[in-house]
Short mmCIF file of C-alpha atoms and ligand atoms in Angstrom, two decimals:
data_model
loop_
_atom_site.label_atom_id
_atom_site.label_comp_id
_atom_site.label_asym_id
_atom_site.label_seq_id
_atom_site.Cartn_x
_atom_site.Cartn_y
_atom_site.Cartn_z
CA UNK A 1 102.23 59.65 128.02
CA UNK A 2 102.01 62.76 130.21
CA UNK A 3 100.31 65.56 128.23
CA UNK A 4 99.63 68.99 129.63
CA UNK A 5 98.82 72.39 128.24
CA UNK A 6 98.98 76.11 128.85
CA UNK A 7 95.68 77.72 127.85
CA UNK A 8 95.78 81.51 128.05
CA UNK A 9 93.05 83.78 126.76
CA UNK A 10 94.68 86.29 124.39
CA UNK A 11 92.85 89.23 125.95
CA UNK A 12 95.91 90.92 127.42
CA UNK A 13 99.64 90.49 127.99
CA UNK A 14 100.98 87.58 130.05
CA UNK A 15 101.86 88.58 133.60
CA UNK A 16 103.83 86.92 136.37
CA UNK A 17 100.90 84.64 137.26
CA UNK A 18 100.73 83.27 133.73
CA UNK A 19 104.49 82.86 133.64
CA UNK A 20 104.31 80.76 136.81
CA UNK A 21 101.57 78.56 135.37
CA UNK A 22 103.29 78.13 132.02
CA UNK A 23 106.73 77.37 133.48
CA UNK A 24 105.28 74.88 135.98
CA UNK A 25 103.32 73.02 133.29
CA UNK A 26 106.25 73.11 130.86
CA UNK A 27 108.75 71.84 133.44
CA UNK A 28 106.42 69.07 134.63
CA UNK A 29 105.90 67.93 131.04
CA UNK A 30 109.60 67.96 130.26
CA UNK A 31 110.47 66.15 133.52
CA UNK A 32 107.96 63.44 132.63
CA UNK A 33 109.20 63.18 129.03
CA UNK A 34 105.71 64.26 127.96
CA UNK A 35 104.11 66.95 125.85
CA UNK A 36 103.48 70.62 126.59
CA UNK A 37 100.73 72.03 124.36
CA UNK A 38 99.64 75.60 123.78
CA UNK A 39 95.97 76.48 123.38
CA UNK A 40 94.61 79.96 122.82
CA UNK A 41 91.24 80.29 124.54
CA UNK A 42 90.00 83.00 122.23
CA UNK A 43 86.27 82.30 122.30
CA UNK A 44 85.62 85.82 123.56
CA UNK A 45 85.74 87.34 120.10
CA UNK A 46 85.39 90.90 121.32
CA UNK A 47 88.25 90.84 123.82
CA UNK A 48 90.66 88.42 122.12
CA UNK A 49 93.24 90.15 119.92
CA UNK A 50 95.77 88.71 117.46
CA UNK A 51 98.42 91.05 118.87
CA UNK A 52 98.06 89.43 122.31
CA UNK A 53 98.23 85.99 120.70
CA UNK A 54 101.55 87.01 119.11
CA UNK A 55 102.84 88.63 122.31
CA UNK A 56 102.04 85.50 124.35
CA UNK A 57 104.09 83.39 121.95
CA UNK A 58 106.93 85.89 122.13
CA UNK A 59 106.88 85.93 125.94
CA UNK A 60 106.81 82.14 126.19
CA UNK A 61 109.71 81.81 123.77
CA UNK A 62 111.65 84.46 125.71
CA UNK A 63 111.01 82.50 128.93
CA UNK A 64 112.67 79.55 127.19
CA UNK A 65 109.49 77.51 126.89
CA UNK A 66 108.87 75.42 123.81
CA UNK A 67 105.52 73.87 123.01
CA UNK A 68 104.77 70.75 121.05
CA UNK A 69 102.72 70.69 117.87
CA UNK A 70 100.51 73.41 116.44
CA UNK A 71 98.65 75.92 118.62
CA UNK A 72 94.95 75.13 119.02
CA UNK A 73 92.85 78.29 118.66
CA UNK A 74 89.38 77.76 120.06
CA UNK A 75 87.78 80.36 117.77
CA UNK A 76 88.48 77.92 114.90
CA UNK A 77 86.56 75.10 116.59
CA UNK A 78 83.19 76.61 117.51
CA UNK A 79 81.33 74.29 115.11
CA UNK A 80 82.87 71.25 116.86
CA UNK A 81 81.76 72.53 120.29
CA UNK A 82 78.23 73.12 119.00
CA UNK A 83 78.16 69.65 117.40
CA UNK A 84 79.13 68.13 120.76
CA UNK A 85 76.38 70.10 122.47
CA UNK A 86 73.85 68.83 119.96
CA UNK A 87 74.55 65.28 121.16
CA UNK A 88 72.93 66.25 124.47
CA UNK A 89 69.70 67.36 122.76
CA UNK A 90 68.10 63.89 122.49
CA UNK A 91 68.93 63.27 126.15
CA UNK A 92 66.66 66.17 127.22
CA UNK A 93 69.37 67.76 129.31
CA UNK A 94 69.31 71.23 127.75
CA UNK A 95 66.77 74.03 127.74
CA UNK A 96 66.66 77.43 126.07
CA UNK A 97 66.98 80.50 128.23
CA UNK A 98 66.12 84.09 127.39
CA UNK A 99 67.32 85.75 130.60
CA UNK A 100 69.20 88.96 129.96
CA UNK A 101 72.21 89.24 127.71
CA UNK A 102 74.53 90.63 130.35
CA UNK A 103 73.70 87.82 132.80
CA UNK A 104 74.49 85.29 130.15
CA UNK A 105 77.66 86.99 128.98
CA UNK A 106 78.93 87.01 132.56
CA UNK A 107 78.04 83.34 132.93
CA UNK A 108 80.01 82.39 129.81
CA UNK A 109 83.22 84.19 130.72
CA UNK A 110 86.23 82.87 132.58
CA UNK A 111 86.06 83.46 136.33
CA UNK A 112 87.17 86.60 138.10
CA UNK A 113 88.22 86.73 141.69
CA UNK A 114 85.64 88.27 143.97
CA UNK A 115 82.84 87.58 141.49
CA UNK A 116 80.74 84.74 142.83
CA UNK A 117 79.64 82.02 140.48
CA UNK A 118 75.98 82.87 140.35
CA UNK A 119 73.63 79.93 140.52
CA UNK A 120 70.75 80.32 138.08
CA UNK A 121 67.35 80.29 139.78
CA UNK A 122 65.79 78.18 137.02
CA UNK A 123 63.43 80.76 135.53
CA UNK A 124 63.42 79.14 132.05
CA UNK A 125 63.80 75.51 133.21
CA UNK A 126 60.22 74.66 132.22
CA UNK A 127 60.92 75.51 128.56
CA UNK A 128 61.33 72.87 125.88
CA UNK A 129 63.96 73.03 123.17
CA UNK A 130 61.15 73.41 120.64
CA UNK A 131 60.50 76.87 122.09
CA UNK A 132 64.10 77.98 121.38
CA UNK A 133 64.24 81.47 119.87
CA UNK A 134 67.16 83.05 117.99
CA UNK A 135 69.57 84.47 120.56
CA UNK A 136 68.45 82.15 123.37
CA UNK A 137 71.19 80.58 125.44
CA UNK A 138 71.29 76.85 126.12
CA UNK A 139 71.45 75.80 129.73
CA UNK A 140 72.26 72.44 131.23
CA UNK A 141 69.50 71.02 133.41
CA UNK A 142 71.92 69.95 136.13
CA UNK A 143 69.47 67.88 138.17
CA UNK A 144 68.51 65.91 135.06
CA UNK A 145 72.19 65.53 134.12
CA UNK A 146 73.09 64.22 137.57
CA UNK A 147 70.13 61.81 137.41
CA UNK A 148 71.40 60.53 134.06
CA UNK A 149 74.85 59.89 135.54
CA UNK A 150 75.81 57.97 138.62
CA UNK A 151 77.16 60.53 141.08
CA UNK A 152 79.14 57.71 142.68
CA UNK A 153 81.48 57.81 139.66
CA UNK A 154 81.85 61.58 139.60
CA UNK A 155 85.19 62.45 141.08
CA UNK A 156 88.60 63.84 140.18
CA UNK A 157 92.13 63.70 141.52
CA UNK A 158 94.08 66.81 142.38
CA UNK A 159 97.84 66.63 142.83
CA UNK A 160 98.29 70.35 143.57
CA UNK A 161 99.42 71.71 146.92
CA UNK A 162 96.12 73.36 147.83
CA UNK A 163 93.55 70.67 147.08
CA UNK A 164 95.59 67.47 147.06
CA UNK A 165 93.44 64.34 147.05
CA UNK A 166 90.30 62.81 145.58
CA UNK A 167 87.30 65.08 145.19
CA UNK A 168 83.93 63.39 145.04
CA UNK A 169 81.15 65.44 143.44
CA UNK A 170 78.15 65.57 145.70
CA UNK A 171 74.71 66.03 144.14
CA UNK A 172 73.34 68.53 146.66
CA UNK A 173 76.51 70.60 146.65
CA UNK A 174 76.61 70.65 142.85
CA UNK A 175 73.00 71.82 142.69
CA UNK A 176 73.63 74.50 145.31
CA UNK A 177 76.95 75.74 143.93
CA UNK A 178 76.90 75.13 140.17
CA UNK A 179 73.27 74.97 139.10
CA UNK A 180 72.03 75.15 135.52
CA UNK A 181 75.07 76.61 133.77
CA UNK A 182 74.89 78.33 130.37
CA UNK A 183 76.71 76.24 127.78
CA UNK A 184 76.28 78.29 124.64
CA UNK A 185 74.51 81.06 122.93
CA UNK A 186 73.65 80.03 119.44
CA UNK A 187 73.65 82.47 116.58
CA UNK A 188 76.43 84.44 118.24
CA UNK A 189 78.84 81.51 118.10
CA UNK A 190 79.64 81.76 121.78
CA UNK A 191 80.30 78.74 123.95
CA UNK A 192 81.07 78.70 127.63
CA UNK A 193 84.72 78.83 128.58
CA UNK A 194 84.50 75.71 130.75
CA UNK A 195 82.75 73.70 128.03
CA UNK A 196 85.31 74.53 125.32
CA UNK A 197 88.18 73.84 127.75
CA UNK A 198 86.74 70.46 128.84
CA UNK A 199 86.16 69.39 125.22
CA UNK A 200 89.63 70.49 124.14
CA UNK A 201 91.39 68.77 127.01
CA UNK A 202 89.93 65.55 125.61
CA UNK A 203 90.56 66.57 121.99
CA UNK A 204 94.21 67.26 122.78
CA UNK A 205 94.49 64.09 124.92
CA UNK A 206 95.54 66.09 127.94
CA UNK A 207 96.31 63.80 130.87
CA UNK A 208 97.21 66.52 133.40
CA UNK A 209 95.53 69.92 133.70
CA UNK A 210 97.91 72.30 135.46
CA UNK A 211 96.28 75.65 136.21
CA UNK A 212 95.57 78.25 138.86
CA UNK A 213 93.61 77.56 141.98
CA UNK A 214 91.04 80.14 140.86
CA UNK A 215 89.75 77.53 138.40
CA UNK A 216 89.26 74.81 141.02
CA UNK A 217 85.56 75.64 141.45
CA UNK A 218 84.98 75.04 137.74
CA UNK A 219 86.37 71.53 137.86
CA UNK A 220 83.20 69.75 139.07
CA UNK A 221 81.17 71.14 136.18
CA UNK A 222 83.92 70.09 133.76
CA UNK A 223 83.92 66.57 135.24
CA UNK A 224 80.12 66.38 134.86
CA UNK A 225 80.46 67.47 131.21
CA UNK A 226 83.21 64.91 130.59
CA UNK A 227 80.87 62.18 131.83
CA UNK A 228 77.96 63.46 129.75
CA UNK A 229 80.12 63.43 126.62
CA UNK A 230 81.79 60.10 127.48
CA UNK A 231 85.23 61.73 127.78
CA UNK A 232 88.04 60.84 130.19
CA UNK A 233 88.73 62.99 133.25
CA UNK A 234 92.35 64.18 133.41
CA UNK A 235 94.30 64.54 136.64
CA UNK A 236 94.13 68.13 137.91
CA UNK A 237 96.90 70.13 139.52
CA UNK A 238 95.63 73.47 140.78
CA UNK A 239 98.59 75.59 141.76
CA UNK A 240 98.91 78.60 144.05
CA UNK A 241 98.26 82.03 142.59
CA UNK A 242 100.80 84.80 142.25
CA UNK A 243 99.42 87.79 144.08
CA UNK A 244 100.22 91.48 144.05
CA UNK A 245 101.49 93.40 147.07
CA UNK A 246 97.92 93.80 148.31
CA UNK A 247 97.37 90.05 148.10
CA UNK A 248 95.07 90.25 145.10
CA UNK A 249 95.30 87.75 142.26
CA UNK A 250 97.00 89.30 139.23
CA UNK A 251 94.60 90.02 136.40
CA UNK A 252 95.19 90.75 132.72
CA UNK A 253 94.81 94.46 133.38
CA UNK A 254 97.82 94.34 135.75
CA UNK A 255 100.08 95.53 132.97
CA UNK A 256 102.57 96.61 135.60
CA UNK A 257 103.45 92.96 136.04
CA UNK A 258 103.40 92.09 132.35
CA UNK A 259 106.28 89.87 131.28
CA UNK A 260 106.87 92.16 128.29
CA UNK A 261 107.39 95.07 130.66
CA UNK A 262 110.01 93.22 132.74
CA UNK A 263 111.57 92.07 129.48
CA UNK A 264 111.76 95.66 128.24
CA UNK A 265 113.42 96.71 131.50
CA UNK A 266 116.20 94.18 131.04
CA UNK A 267 115.05 91.38 133.36
CA UNK A 268 116.15 87.86 132.46
CA UNK A 269 114.03 84.69 132.39
CA UNK A 270 115.94 83.60 135.51
CA UNK A 271 114.76 86.82 137.24
CA UNK A 272 111.16 85.93 136.40
CA UNK A 273 111.58 82.41 137.82
CA UNK A 274 112.97 83.92 141.00
CA UNK A 275 110.16 86.49 141.25
CA UNK A 276 107.51 83.77 141.17
CA UNK A 277 109.41 81.51 143.56
CA UNK A 278 110.47 78.81 141.11
CA UNK A 279 113.87 77.13 141.43
CA UNK A 280 116.57 77.95 138.90
CA UNK A 281 116.96 75.59 136.00
N1 LIG B 1 91.86 80.35 129.66
C1 LIG B 1 91.85 80.27 131.09
C2 LIG B 1 92.50 81.52 131.67
O1 LIG B 1 93.27 82.18 130.99
C3 LIG B 1 92.57 79.04 131.62
C4 LIG B 1 91.80 77.80 131.37
C5 LIG B 1 92.38 76.52 131.92
O2 LIG B 1 93.59 76.43 132.16
O3 LIG B 1 91.60 75.57 132.06
O4 LIG B 1 92.22 81.84 132.81
#
């Protein structure tokens, strides 16, 4: 069965870009007779707010979107993510890292346009897990992980308009572009966005990940993690982004394009579909 999801972070109101993503995923699920799930990616405990969680549900309902089953809130599943990570410990694929807090915080967060994915230079790679101190982050030793897997099997399908086709993950490119990513920071109950999302896609039996093109660069690391955890790789569909008049991707802080604002001004769900270039229902 076709299963997809909409996975917003409740750190601000939904804007036109989210509406596009949610409607697309919802309509594809309904057309396929499948499931449309809702997942709140609220692992950023400082920025996630219950009022945004509630507003997101209100906006989706107003748009005429219905989701199947209960909402999965990632903040309630941190222990599960950490348990999964622990399974990598005996494989010697993780090492503790004490590089600065702000570096690590940035590495754990969801991507922002214009902010390059910074590849870690490997300063702490020599460290063993036995030397782990409270507050250390855990990094994936990517070279060791790729050695443990067969890169020949590492690929994913994209059915979206921008990256349609099969994407093979190349060892040298992965090392140059992804590097030793931070997966968690113990003690503070923080796990990386892309780890929690990859684990939950499997947990929720998602067959099709429909999301913005800005997340395309994260897909290889998610595919590598799926293989390390023995999880299936869903089909990906990275869609175009809705941009503002200056051509910039809309961000949470673009309250001017918040769905709730259009709603308050008397727009209809059909107006929103039109604004983002989706056909009428
Ligand atoms: N939570 C992410 C965001 O709001 C989306 C994650 C995903 O769809 O994989 O940007």
